[in-house]
């Protein structure tokens, strides 16, 4: 018993000494090796795509080997397969390869069937995410060429032009033979050949529009002969001039005058005689240049004074510039850069993804309008206010009554009657505009009894939105006069959204995002979404590879963690500084001028220049961020708001707590555009708009907008877009080809660690993973913090400190914005030498 107790205690002691890391490693290994977990990992996501791609690649290579081998071994095997007898396969693919080649080549498309495994290879590399492949374009090209080659090669083999020694149907296959027989019986051999040639011409036109130009030149042989003769003639003239110069040199040197036999045309002889017979004082050159656009010839005359004395003798020298010479002298500018070619086949969302929500236009209830008019007139008369006229403008939610007071009536007297008018109209709340800007009238806004929903579909379908030329158009809704309210975010340039809970704030943000998605290409716009509630912006996660931007290494494209919000804001500040450096190099002042230069190919990408998409940062529940992070959030936001406009970065901040400790003076000073939904108090309205009015709104999307177009707020009914509509838009975009990864923001610098600069490493503070991280970045030749974070399963802060230590050790270079750091050690031998110097 004592021995057993000793054994158990020793085992416990040994288990206690086992490192916790090893225990965790064994647990994770056992979990990874479990059969259920392994099959689930294989049959989901990217793993399944990669496996299917590998299988397709193997099948395609097998088909290529079998089909190529069939050209040499197919004669003997074809007869055996057709007779059904057994045979010894000579095909490099074995019996299966012989049957495969026989079916696809002899039965189907002949040699053109080789394009089928070619398409399978392209599909496999697409599934394995090795290269970007436009599958639809490859499918059309391979399909057309396979069918066309089948018919063409069948024609060539039938006419014994090629393949006379090969078995029948080896080149064109059964498909080509059947189509050829059908066309031959239907329209004859000559028309069949014409159809095949026409199909080839159509295909070349599909590939390049220059084909039509060359065809037109071929259809005008007389012009080609004329141009060729002209070139030959002027070439002979140049030879004559060279020969004359050589003769003159010989006369001066050897004092001999031996004539060389030169064969000239009549025109050239006449010119030569004329040139010799006149000693010129003025030389007049007539330059005839053919205009490619029109048939007119433009003549330029240049007078040159040669200092002669005889003014009657002039020499006319005619120089003709052919089309080819004009093309060489006039350099054609290169085609402008088009950023949309990155996703060439991207299609914008269609309006059928949006619902109408019963928005059928303006419905006027004349009974209600007349009753309101009579009550307003009655209340004003009861208090001794006379008016000259009254006019009503019916909006979707609010009706505006414009009254013209009689002479001598004070505006303040009408403004003080606001509560009395509201009581008589039995309205939720009215708002008096005294006076209406630009008019000599006073406005009384009265809510409609039956408000109408303004659907996003009715906004998107308007000509005002479709034809807008704004850089970042945001369609917010309709005004009281039923006009579509559209503003340019680049001119705002930042937007502050505030309102009580349930008053339409989230719907307003969705309306802004939807209008941007309907007008901007993924290459022109990137969104950074911050959602502390974790549920408002989750519907936009499927479009992460099209429109979203994030820090490398993050899993969730929608930022919900407060610490990640701070890192993202710092990353945006770094990107802003990087963009300003590029603007300085390009000698421009804003992103619009920079992108115009880049599209005109005036900026060299090899020198660090790149096309800049607009970046819109949308932050919901800003009050929650201020409460949890405070100055860490406020300071980078204030910096971005002050400087980021010129580099195409714009902020949209929303909060349901419009108090002074949330919307500070720094925030208000840099957010001139405000969007206020209904709030509970006058103080909150003054905090947002610097005036009252938001507390008198009726809710459900009713809002006041203060923007660059007007010093006074405009009342707008916000467009309504429901969550199912946003889901359909996101799915429509996500189904299309996107980028390989979301738009990567720069990796933010970690506070407390220097940026290198030759500082010495302290042996006591070196991370235990320092040497492993160094070998990792040297092997991959990529100095990326996210790479270290993924490989070692550590947090971002620790990975950032490791990267800073590697920089101070001279293993990686300084940060380069969104790009990985440069690795200064080319291989592990150099790394070992570097590490030895540190020890």
Tab-separated table of N, CA and C in Angstrom, residues 301-445:
chain	number	residue	atom	x	y	z
A	301	UNK	N	1.960	77.239	-94.439
A	301	UNK	CA	2.941	77.953	-95.270
A	301	UNK	C	3.970	78.584	-94.355
A	302	UNK	N	5.248	78.336	-94.652
A	302	UNK	CA	6.346	78.904	-93.873
A	302	UNK	C	7.291	79.624	-94.817
A	303	UNK	N	7.625	80.876	-94.531
A	303	UNK	CA	8.541	81.665	-95.350
A	303	UNK	C	9.891	81.713	-94.676
A	304	UNK	N	10.915	81.401	-95.442
A	304	UNK	CA	12.272	81.458	-94.912
A	304	UNK	C	13.096	82.397	-95.785
A	305	UNK	N	13.743	83.391	-95.171
A	305	UNK	CA	14.590	84.352	-95.883
A	305	UNK	C	16.000	83.791	-95.978
A	306	UNK	N	16.456	83.531	-97.214
A	306	UNK	CA	17.791	82.980	-97.418
A	306	UNK	C	18.841	84.056	-97.723
A	307	UNK	N	18.441	85.302	-97.654
A	307	UNK	CA	19.416	86.371	-97.856
A	307	UNK	C	19.787	86.611	-99.311
A	308	UNK	N	18.991	86.157	-100.258
A	308	UNK	CA	19.285	86.350	-101.684
A	308	UNK	C	18.933	87.739	-102.147
A	309	UNK	N	19.270	88.059	-103.414
A	309	UNK	CA	19.000	89.391	-103.964
A	309	UNK	C	17.921	89.365	-105.019
A	310	UNK	N	17.675	88.202	-105.629
A	310	UNK	CA	16.682	88.119	-106.701
A	310	UNK	C	15.353	87.731	-106.088
A	311	UNK	N	14.418	88.692	-106.025
A	311	UNK	CA	13.133	88.432	-105.366
A	311	UNK	C	12.159	87.700	-106.257
A	312	UNK	N	12.456	87.556	-107.549
A	312	UNK	CA	11.508	86.892	-108.448
A	312	UNK	C	11.660	85.383	-108.441
A	313	UNK	N	12.764	84.893	-107.915
A	313	UNK	CA	13.002	83.451	-107.964
A	313	UNK	C	12.681	82.849	-106.598
A	314	UNK	N	11.715	81.939	-106.603
A	314	UNK	CA	11.328	81.230	-105.375
A	314	UNK	C	11.273	79.744	-105.665
A	315	UNK	N	11.492	78.988	-104.650
A	315	UNK	CA	11.464	77.527	-104.778
A	315	UNK	C	10.337	76.972	-103.928
A	316	UNK	N	9.482	76.156	-104.534
A	316	UNK	CA	8.375	75.500	-103.835
A	316	UNK	C	8.779	74.061	-103.560
A	317	UNK	N	8.843	73.718	-102.291
A	317	UNK	CA	9.203	72.343	-101.919
A	317	UNK	C	7.991	71.710	-101.255
A	318	UNK	N	7.481	70.674	-101.846
A	318	UNK	CA	6.251	70.034	-101.381
A	318	UNK	C	6.613	68.790	-100.587
A	319	UNK	N	6.131	68.707	-99.358
A	319	UNK	CA	6.349	67.527	-98.533
A	319	UNK	C	4.998	66.941	-98.176
A	320	UNK	N	4.795	65.685	-98.508
A	320	UNK	CA	3.538	65.005	-98.223
A	320	UNK	C	3.744	64.052	-97.057
A	321	UNK	N	2.924	64.158	-96.077
A	321	UNK	CA	3.011	63.284	-94.898
A	321	UNK	C	1.952	62.210	-95.019
A	322	UNK	N	2.359	60.978	-95.088
A	322	UNK	CA	1.404	59.874	-95.189
A	322	UNK	C	0.774	59.619	-93.826
A	323	UNK	N	-0.236	58.752	-93.817
A	323	UNK	CA	-0.948	58.482	-92.579
A	323	UNK	C	-0.041	57.840	-91.547
A	324	UNK	N	0.840	56.945	-91.997
A	324	UNK	CA	1.731	56.277	-91.055
A	324	UNK	C	2.716	57.263	-90.456
A	325	UNK	N	3.249	58.186	-91.298
A	325	UNK	CA	4.187	59.178	-90.787
A	325	UNK	C	3.502	60.107	-89.801
A	326	UNK	N	2.250	60.496	-90.087
A	326	UNK	CA	1.524	61.356	-89.157
A	326	UNK	C	1.291	60.647	-87.834
A	327	UNK	N	1.076	59.346	-87.900
A	327	UNK	CA	0.864	58.608	-86.663
A	327	UNK	C	2.114	58.546	-85.809
A	328	UNK	N	3.275	58.522	-86.478
A	328	UNK	CA	4.516	58.469	-85.713
A	328	UNK	C	4.892	59.834	-85.147
A	329	UNK	N	4.545	60.897	-85.851
A	329	UNK	CA	4.914	62.227	-85.358
A	329	UNK	C	3.982	62.709	-84.267
A	330	UNK	N	2.700	62.326	-84.331
A	330	UNK	CA	1.743	62.746	-83.313
A	330	UNK	C	1.575	61.613	-82.314
A	331	UNK	N	2.094	61.775	-81.130
A	331	UNK	CA	2.008	60.726	-80.130
A	331	UNK	C	0.596	60.682	-79.562
A	332	UNK	N	0.006	59.501	-79.558
A	332	UNK	CA	-1.340	59.322	-79.052
A	332	UNK	C	-1.263	59.083	-77.545
A	333	UNK	N	-1.974	59.846	-76.748
A	333	UNK	CA	-1.891	59.642	-75.300
A	333	UNK	C	-2.435	58.276	-74.914
A	334	UNK	N	-1.856	57.702	-73.885
A	334	UNK	CA	-2.293	56.386	-73.431
A	334	UNK	C	-3.701	56.475	-72.848
A	335	UNK	N	-4.358	55.332	-72.803
A	335	UNK	CA	-5.732	55.286	-72.326
A	335	UNK	C	-5.779	55.623	-70.839
A	336	UNK	N	-6.724	56.459	-70.392
A	336	UNK	CA	-6.784	56.820	-68.968
A	336	UNK	C	-7.018	55.589	-68.100
A	337	UNK	N	-6.512	55.647	-66.882
A	337	UNK	CA	-6.698	54.550	-65.938
A	337	UNK	C	-8.144	54.531	-65.464
A	338	UNK	N	-8.736	53.353	-65.461
A	338	UNK	CA	-10.119	53.185	-65.023
A	338	UNK	C	-10.134	52.259	-63.816
A	339	UNK	N	-10.367	52.778	-62.610
A	339	UNK	CA	-10.333	51.902	-61.424
A	339	UNK	C	-11.426	50.854	-61.428
A	340	UNK	N	-12.497	51.064	-62.177
A	340	UNK	CA	-13.594	50.094	-62.190
A	340	UNK	C	-13.242	48.808	-62.924
A	341	UNK	N	-12.128	48.802	-63.656
A	341	UNK	CA	-11.722	47.578	-64.352
A	341	UNK	C	-11.265	46.500	-63.380
A	342	UNK	N	-10.968	46.865	-62.118
A	342	UNK	CA	-10.634	45.843	-61.126
A	342	UNK	C	-11.787	44.858	-60.972
A	343	UNK	N	-13.005	45.381	-60.952
A	343	UNK	CA	-14.214	44.543	-60.934
A	343	UNK	C	-15.044	44.960	-62.144
A	344	UNK	N	-14.586	44.500	-63.309
A	344	UNK	CA	-15.144	44.992	-64.571
A	344	UNK	C	-16.607	44.632	-64.729
A	345	UNK	N	-17.003	43.480	-64.208
A	345	UNK	CA	-18.364	43.000	-64.428
A	345	UNK	C	-19.276	43.271	-63.231
A	346	UNK	N	-18.860	44.155	-62.353
A	346	UNK	CA	-19.718	44.506	-61.221
A	346	UNK	C	-20.952	45.251	-61.719
A	347	UNK	N	-22.098	44.884	-61.186
A	347	UNK	CA	-23.353	45.534	-61.547
A	347	UNK	C	-23.964	46.172	-60.314
A	348	UNK	N	-24.424	47.393	-60.479
A	348	UNK	CA	-25.008	48.122	-59.369
A	348	UNK	C	-26.347	47.491	-58.975
A	349	UNK	N	-26.737	47.616	-57.718
A	349	UNK	CA	-28.036	47.054	-57.298
A	349	UNK	C	-29.185	47.656	-58.092
A	350	UNK	N	-30.194	46.860	-58.311
A	350	UNK	CA	-31.373	47.292	-59.072
A	350	UNK	C	-32.457	47.764	-58.109
A	351	UNK	N	-33.359	48.584	-58.631
A	351	UNK	CA	-34.402	49.148	-57.769
A	351	UNK	C	-35.467	48.130	-57.387
A	352	UNK	N	-35.519	46.987	-58.096
A	352	UNK	CA	-36.527	45.994	-57.718
A	352	UNK	C	-36.190	45.300	-56.396
A	353	UNK	N	-35.005	45.572	-55.845
A	353	UNK	CA	-34.662	45.043	-54.524
A	353	UNK	C	-35.330	45.833	-53.410
A	354	UNK	N	-35.868	47.009	-53.732
A	354	UNK	CA	-36.498	47.877	-52.743
A	354	UNK	C	-38.014	47.752	-52.822
A	355	UNK	N	-38.671	47.981	-51.708
A	355	UNK	CA	-40.140	47.928	-51.633
A	355	UNK	C	-40.708	49.345	-51.691
A	356	UNK	N	-41.956	49.422	-52.138
A	356	UNK	CA	-42.623	50.728	-52.228
A	356	UNK	C	-43.268	51.144	-50.917
A	357	UNK	N	-43.637	50.180	-50.066
A	357	UNK	CA	-44.268	50.458	-48.766
A	357	UNK	C	-45.539	51.295	-48.917
A	358	UNK	N	-46.253	51.082	-50.016
A	358	UNK	CA	-47.510	51.802	-50.222
A	358	UNK	C	-47.352	53.255	-50.562
A	359	UNK	N	-46.115	53.647	-50.974
A	359	UNK	CA	-45.862	55.052	-51.342
A	359	UNK	C	-46.339	55.269	-52.770
A	360	UNK	N	-47.560	55.753	-52.914
A	360	UNK	CA	-48.157	55.909	-54.244
A	360	UNK	C	-48.285	57.363	-54.666
A	361	UNK	N	-47.597	58.259	-53.973
A	361	UNK	CA	-47.668	59.664	-54.358
A	361	UNK	C	-48.386	60.489	-53.302
A	362	UNK	N	-48.544	61.739	-53.590
A	362	UNK	CA	-49.148	62.670	-52.636
A	362	UNK	C	-50.664	62.569	-52.691
A	363	UNK	N	-51.249	62.224	-51.566
A	363	UNK	CA	-52.710	62.158	-51.463
A	363	UNK	C	-53.171	63.338	-50.610
A	364	UNK	N	-53.982	64.233	-51.197
A	364	UNK	CA	-54.411	65.459	-50.522
A	364	UNK	C	-55.819	65.264	-49.984
A	365	UNK	N	-55.950	65.445	-48.687
A	365	UNK	CA	-57.265	65.397	-48.039
A	365	UNK	C	-57.749	66.847	-47.896
A	366	UNK	N	-58.572	67.281	-48.840
A	366	UNK	CA	-59.010	68.675	-48.848
A	366	UNK	C	-59.871	69.011	-47.637
A	367	UNK	N	-60.591	68.064	-47.129
A	367	UNK	CA	-61.414	68.320	-45.946
A	367	UNK	C	-60.537	68.672	-44.753
A	368	UNK	N	-59.457	67.917	-44.577
A	368	UNK	CA	-58.533	68.198	-43.478
A	368	UNK	C	-57.841	69.541	-43.678
A	369	UNK	N	-57.441	69.845	-44.907
A	369	UNK	CA	-56.716	71.091	-45.164
A	369	UNK	C	-57.622	72.303	-44.931
A	370	UNK	N	-58.856	72.241	-45.381
A	370	UNK	CA	-59.778	73.364	-45.163
A	370	UNK	C	-60.078	73.554	-43.683
A	371	UNK	N	-60.198	72.431	-42.954
A	371	UNK	CA	-60.469	72.541	-41.513
A	371	UNK	C	-59.292	73.198	-40.795
A	372	UNK	N	-58.053	72.793	-41.158
A	372	UNK	CA	-56.882	73.406	-40.525
A	372	UNK	C	-56.783	74.891	-40.868
A	373	UNK	N	-57.087	75.241	-42.110
A	373	UNK	CA	-57.025	76.645	-42.519
A	373	UNK	C	-58.008	77.484	-41.712
A	374	UNK	N	-59.220	76.989	-41.578
A	374	UNK	CA	-60.237	77.757	-40.840
A	374	UNK	C	-59.856	77.913	-39.366
A	375	UNK	N	-59.277	76.864	-38.791
A	375	UNK	CA	-58.899	76.944	-37.379
A	375	UNK	C	-57.751	77.934	-37.175
A	376	UNK	N	-56.801	77.942	-38.089
A	376	UNK	CA	-55.689	78.884	-37.963
A	376	UNK	C	-56.188	80.320	-38.059
A	377	UNK	N	-57.043	80.574	-39.038
A	377	UNK	CA	-57.587	81.932	-39.206
A	377	UNK	C	-58.394	82.342	-37.970
A	378	UNK	N	-59.177	81.384	-37.432
A	378	UNK	CA	-60.015	81.668	-36.263
A	378	UNK	C	-59.168	82.009	-35.041
A	379	UNK	N	-58.102	81.233	-34.803
A	379	UNK	CA	-57.253	81.488	-33.624
A	379	UNK	C	-56.572	82.844	-33.755
A	380	UNK	N	-56.059	83.140	-34.946
A	380	UNK	CA	-55.371	84.409	-35.123
A	380	UNK	C	-56.329	85.587	-34.935
A	381	UNK	N	-57.560	85.461	-35.415
A	381	UNK	CA	-58.530	86.551	-35.248
A	381	UNK	C	-58.908	86.733	-33.785
A	382	UNK	N	-58.995	85.612	-33.051
A	382	UNK	CA	-59.353	85.708	-31.634
A	382	UNK	C	-58.321	86.499	-30.841
A	383	UNK	N	-57.093	86.473	-31.305
A	383	UNK	CA	-56.031	87.194	-30.600
A	383	UNK	C	-55.673	88.498	-31.313
A	384	UNK	N	-56.519	88.919	-32.225
A	384	UNK	CA	-56.351	90.222	-32.846
A	384	UNK	C	-55.271	90.271	-33.911
A	385	UNK	N	-55.015	89.153	-34.583
A	385	UNK	CA	-54.003	89.114	-35.643
A	385	UNK	C	-54.724	88.973	-36.972
A	386	UNK	N	-54.585	89.967	-37.813
A	386	UNK	CA	-55.207	89.912	-39.132
A	386	UNK	C	-54.179	89.433	-40.165
A	387	UNK	N	-54.676	88.671	-41.127
A	387	UNK	CA	-53.802	88.166	-42.193
A	387	UNK	C	-54.403	88.528	-43.540
A	388	UNK	N	-53.511	88.635	-44.537
A	388	UNK	CA	-53.952	88.998	-45.888
A	388	UNK	C	-54.280	87.755	-46.694
A	389	UNK	N	-53.430	86.710	-46.590
A	389	UNK	CA	-53.651	85.488	-47.374
A	389	UNK	C	-53.063	84.309	-46.624
A	390	UNK	N	-53.459	83.117	-47.043
A	390	UNK	CA	-52.942	81.867	-46.484
A	390	UNK	C	-52.847	80.843	-47.610
A	391	UNK	N	-51.741	80.122	-47.635
A	391	UNK	CA	-51.502	79.124	-48.677
A	391	UNK	C	-50.934	77.873	-48.035
A	392	UNK	N	-51.355	76.696	-48.500
A	392	UNK	CA	-50.931	75.425	-47.915
A	392	UNK	C	-50.058	74.662	-48.900
A	393	UNK	N	-48.993	74.061	-48.381
A	393	UNK	CA	-48.133	73.156	-49.153
A	393	UNK	C	-48.145	71.815	-48.444
A	394	UNK	N	-48.570	70.747	-49.166
A	394	UNK	CA	-48.796	69.448	-48.553
A	394	UNK	C	-47.555	68.581	-48.737
A	395	UNK	N	-46.974	68.151	-47.647
A	395	UNK	CA	-45.845	67.244	-47.692
A	395	UNK	C	-46.244	65.846	-47.273
A	396	UNK	N	-45.283	64.903	-47.266
A	396	UNK	CA	-45.614	63.526	-46.888
A	396	UNK	C	-46.035	63.378	-45.431
A	397	UNK	N	-45.457	64.190	-44.540
A	397	UNK	CA	-45.782	64.094	-43.114
A	397	UNK	C	-46.313	65.403	-42.559
A	398	UNK	N	-45.846	66.510	-43.114
A	398	UNK	CA	-46.155	67.845	-42.595
A	398	UNK	C	-46.792	68.680	-43.704
A	399	UNK	N	-47.735	69.528	-43.303
A	399	UNK	CA	-48.299	70.536	-44.206
A	399	UNK	C	-47.820	71.909	-43.738
A	400	UNK	N	-47.354	72.708	-44.688
A	400	UNK	CA	-46.849	74.043	-44.378
A	400	UNK	C	-47.896	75.069	-44.814
A	401	UNK	N	-48.348	75.867	-43.849
A	401	UNK	CA	-49.307	76.930	-44.126
A	401	UNK	C	-48.552	78.259	-44.089
A	402	UNK	N	-48.513	78.925	-45.243
A	402	UNK	CA	-47.831	80.213	-45.348
A	402	UNK	C	-48.873	81.319	-45.216
A	403	UNK	N	-48.684	82.160	-44.223
A	403	UNK	CA	-49.629	83.255	-44.005
A	403	UNK	C	-48.893	84.573	-44.220
A	404	UNK	N	-49.625	85.510	-44.819
A	404	UNK	CA	-49.089	86.857	-45.017
A	404	UNK	C	-49.819	87.795	-44.051
A	405	UNK	N	-49.128	88.246	-43.006
A	405	UNK	CA	-49.823	89.083	-42.011
A	405	UNK	C	-50.172	90.461	-42.593
A	406	UNK	N	-51.178	91.057	-42.003
A	406	UNK	CA	-51.577	92.403	-42.420
A	406	UNK	C	-50.508	93.409	-41.992
A	407	UNK	N	-50.479	94.568	-42.645
A	407	UNK	CA	-49.484	95.587	-42.258
A	407	UNK	C	-49.648	95.996	-40.800
A	408	UNK	N	-48.522	96.116	-40.118
A	408	UNK	CA	-48.531	96.544	-38.713
A	408	UNK	C	-48.542	95.410	-37.720
A	409	UNK	N	-48.656	94.169	-38.177
A	409	UNK	CA	-48.683	93.023	-37.251
A	409	UNK	C	-47.249	92.594	-36.956
A	410	UNK	N	-46.912	92.468	-35.682
A	410	UNK	CA	-45.576	92.040	-35.284
A	410	UNK	C	-45.424	90.527	-35.410
A	411	UNK	N	-44.228	90.127	-35.880
A	411	UNK	CA	-43.959	88.688	-36.026
A	411	UNK	C	-43.944	88.022	-34.663
A	412	UNK	N	-43.404	88.693	-33.658
A	412	UNK	CA	-43.307	88.089	-32.331
A	412	UNK	C	-44.678	87.752	-31.762
A	413	UNK	N	-45.688	88.526	-32.139
A	413	UNK	CA	-47.031	88.262	-31.642
A	413	UNK	C	-47.558	86.932	-32.163
A	414	UNK	N	-47.245	86.617	-33.448
A	414	UNK	CA	-47.684	85.333	-34.010
A	414	UNK	C	-46.862	84.198	-33.423
A	415	UNK	N	-45.554	84.425	-33.222
A	415	UNK	CA	-44.699	83.372	-32.668
A	415	UNK	C	-45.147	82.985	-31.260
A	416	UNK	N	-45.654	83.923	-30.503
A	416	UNK	CA	-46.083	83.617	-29.130
A	416	UNK	C	-47.383	82.832	-29.079
A	417	UNK	N	-48.049	82.711	-30.218
A	417	UNK	CA	-49.325	81.980	-30.249
A	417	UNK	C	-49.144	80.511	-30.630
A	418	UNK	N	-47.928	80.016	-30.569
A	418	UNK	CA	-47.646	78.649	-31.035
A	418	UNK	C	-48.457	77.620	-30.264
A	419	UNK	N	-48.466	77.705	-28.948
A	419	UNK	CA	-49.194	76.721	-28.137
A	419	UNK	C	-50.698	76.831	-28.345
A	420	UNK	N	-51.204	78.048	-28.519
A	420	UNK	CA	-52.655	78.214	-28.723
A	420	UNK	C	-53.088	77.599	-30.056
A	421	UNK	N	-52.285	77.793	-31.080
A	421	UNK	CA	-52.624	77.198	-32.380
A	421	UNK	C	-52.583	75.674	-32.287
A	422	UNK	N	-51.589	75.122	-31.569
A	422	UNK	CA	-51.487	73.676	-31.413
A	422	UNK	C	-52.695	73.129	-30.668
A	423	UNK	N	-53.172	73.843	-29.685
A	423	UNK	CA	-54.334	73.368	-28.928
A	423	UNK	C	-55.593	73.365	-29.796
A	424	UNK	N	-55.779	74.405	-30.601
A	424	UNK	CA	-56.966	74.465	-31.437
A	424	UNK	C	-56.929	73.435	-32.569
A	425	UNK	N	-55.726	73.139	-33.081
A	425	UNK	CA	-55.630	72.152	-34.156
A	425	UNK	C	-55.582	70.731	-33.628
A	426	UNK	N	-55.438	70.554	-32.307
A	426	UNK	CA	-55.327	69.231	-31.688
A	426	UNK	C	-54.204	68.431	-32.337
A	427	UNK	N	-53.087	69.108	-32.628
A	427	UNK	CA	-51.951	68.472	-33.292
A	427	UNK	C	-50.927	68.038	-32.258
A	428	UNK	N	-50.067	67.083	-32.654
A	428	UNK	CA	-49.019	66.584	-31.771
A	428	UNK	C	-48.035	67.684	-31.417
A	429	UNK	N	-47.823	68.589	-32.326
A	429	UNK	CA	-46.882	69.675	-32.084
A	429	UNK	C	-46.673	70.426	-33.376
A	430	UNK	N	-46.728	71.739	-33.294
A	430	UNK	CA	-46.532	72.536	-34.499
A	430	UNK	C	-45.249	73.339	-34.342
A	431	UNK	N	-44.794	73.835	-35.479
A	431	UNK	CA	-43.557	74.617	-35.491
A	431	UNK	C	-43.798	75.854	-36.341
A	432	UNK	N	-43.468	77.015	-35.792
A	432	UNK	CA	-43.676	78.275	-36.499
A	432	UNK	C	-42.331	78.789	-37.003
A	433	UNK	N	-42.273	79.111	-38.303
A	433	UNK	CA	-41.075	79.670	-38.926
A	433	UNK	C	-41.375	81.133	-39.223
A	434	UNK	N	-40.780	82.008	-38.463
A	434	UNK	CA	-41.106	83.425	-38.596
A	434	UNK	C	-39.822	84.231	-38.727
A	435	UNK	N	-39.571	84.788	-39.909
A	435	UNK	CA	-40.276	84.548	-41.185
A	435	UNK	C	-39.626	83.387	-41.948
A	436	UNK	N	-40.250	82.983	-43.046
A	436	UNK	CA	-39.663	81.966	-43.910
A	436	UNK	C	-38.519	82.603	-44.688
A	437	UNK	N	-37.322	82.000	-44.670
A	437	UNK	CA	-36.173	82.612	-45.357
A	437	UNK	C	-36.454	82.841	-46.841
A	438	UNK	N	-36.204	84.062	-47.301
A	438	UNK	CA	-36.375	84.398	-48.707
A	438	UNK	C	-37.775	84.781	-49.091
A	439	UNK	N	-38.686	84.761	-48.121
A	439	UNK	CA	-40.078	85.113	-48.427
A	439	UNK	C	-40.589	86.086	-47.364
A	440	UNK	N	-41.580	86.843	-47.730
A	440	UNK	CA	-42.194	87.781	-46.782
A	440	UNK	C	-43.389	87.173	-46.101
A	441	UNK	N	-43.316	85.907	-45.746
A	441	UNK	CA	-44.445	85.214	-45.121
A	441	UNK	C	-43.981	84.512	-43.861
A	442	UNK	N	-44.959	84.042	-43.081
A	442	UNK	CA	-44.706	83.270	-41.862
A	442	UNK	C	-45.230	81.863	-42.087
A	443	UNK	N	-44.434	80.877	-41.718
A	443	UNK	CA	-44.822	79.489	-41.936
A	443	UNK	C	-45.278	78.812	-40.662
A	444	UNK	N	-46.363	78.044	-40.782
A	444	UNK	CA	-46.864	77.236	-39.668
A	444	UNK	C	-46.888	75.786	-40.142
A	445	UNK	N	-46.040	74.955	-39.534
A	445	UNK	CA	-45.950	73.542	-39.925
A	445	UNK	C	-46.879	72.730	-39.034
